[in-house]
Steps between C-alpha positions, in 0.01 A plus 500: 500500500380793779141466382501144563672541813255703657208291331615230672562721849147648479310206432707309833400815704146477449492081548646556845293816591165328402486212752469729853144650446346143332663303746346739798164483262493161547585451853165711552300196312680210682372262766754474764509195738675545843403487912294716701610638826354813735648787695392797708423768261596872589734749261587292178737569256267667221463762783196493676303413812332130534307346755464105559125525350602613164520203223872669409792226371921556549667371178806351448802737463567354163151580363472804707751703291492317196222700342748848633546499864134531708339511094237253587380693855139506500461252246235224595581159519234152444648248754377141467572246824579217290418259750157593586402740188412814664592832348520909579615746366743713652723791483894538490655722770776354613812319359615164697898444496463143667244370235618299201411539126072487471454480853313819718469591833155599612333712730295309796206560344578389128639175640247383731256556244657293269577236828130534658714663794751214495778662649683202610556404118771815521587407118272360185514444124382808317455588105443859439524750222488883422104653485494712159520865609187684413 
């Protein structure tokens, strides 16, 4: 009766411990879809100094800390303007609280290269995804 008791415990334990570390696995090889905005760079949250030149991207507070709070700072990011099919690649440094789920905020830099310096836009379609670390 004990034995299969904690057979069945043990086995339920491990089901729900699993998921975290695939499901954070797999964020890493997703496309996300969501809108591109800018902002004056300076202190972000992963700690460090940015200027406006630097191709650096804020992420959504939701992705920020899903991978453990600030666990994706320094990661590089490919950022496709879906409108006009221009990509960089940038780097994360910053988390942005206003920005929904798959969208970034970007440094001046990042987003007028992806605009051709088409700062009245303010906002555009973006698909991006994780760069494999090295």
């Amino acid at each position: 009766m004990f034995a299969k008791l904690f057979a069945v415990l043990l086995v339920a334990s491990s089901v729900l411990a699993a998921p975290v570390a695939e499901v954070e696995q797999l964020e890493k090889r997703k496309t996300h879809n969501g809108q591109a905005t800018y902002f004056s760079v300076g202190l972000g949250a992963c700690g460090w100094n940015n200027v406006d030149s630097d191709y650096i991207v804020a992420v959504n507070s939701a992705q920020y800390g899903l991978n453990g709070y600030g666990g994706n700072c320094g990661q590089k990011v490919v950022i496709t303007n879906t409108d006009n099919g221009k990509s960089i690649t940038a780097q994360v440094a910053d988390e942005c609280p206003t920005c929904s789920w798959g969208s970034l905020d970007l440094s001046p830099s990042a987003f007028g290269a992806l605009t051709d310096n088409n700062f009245d836009l303010g906002v555009f379609p973006i698909s991006w995804h994780y760069k494999k670390r090295n």
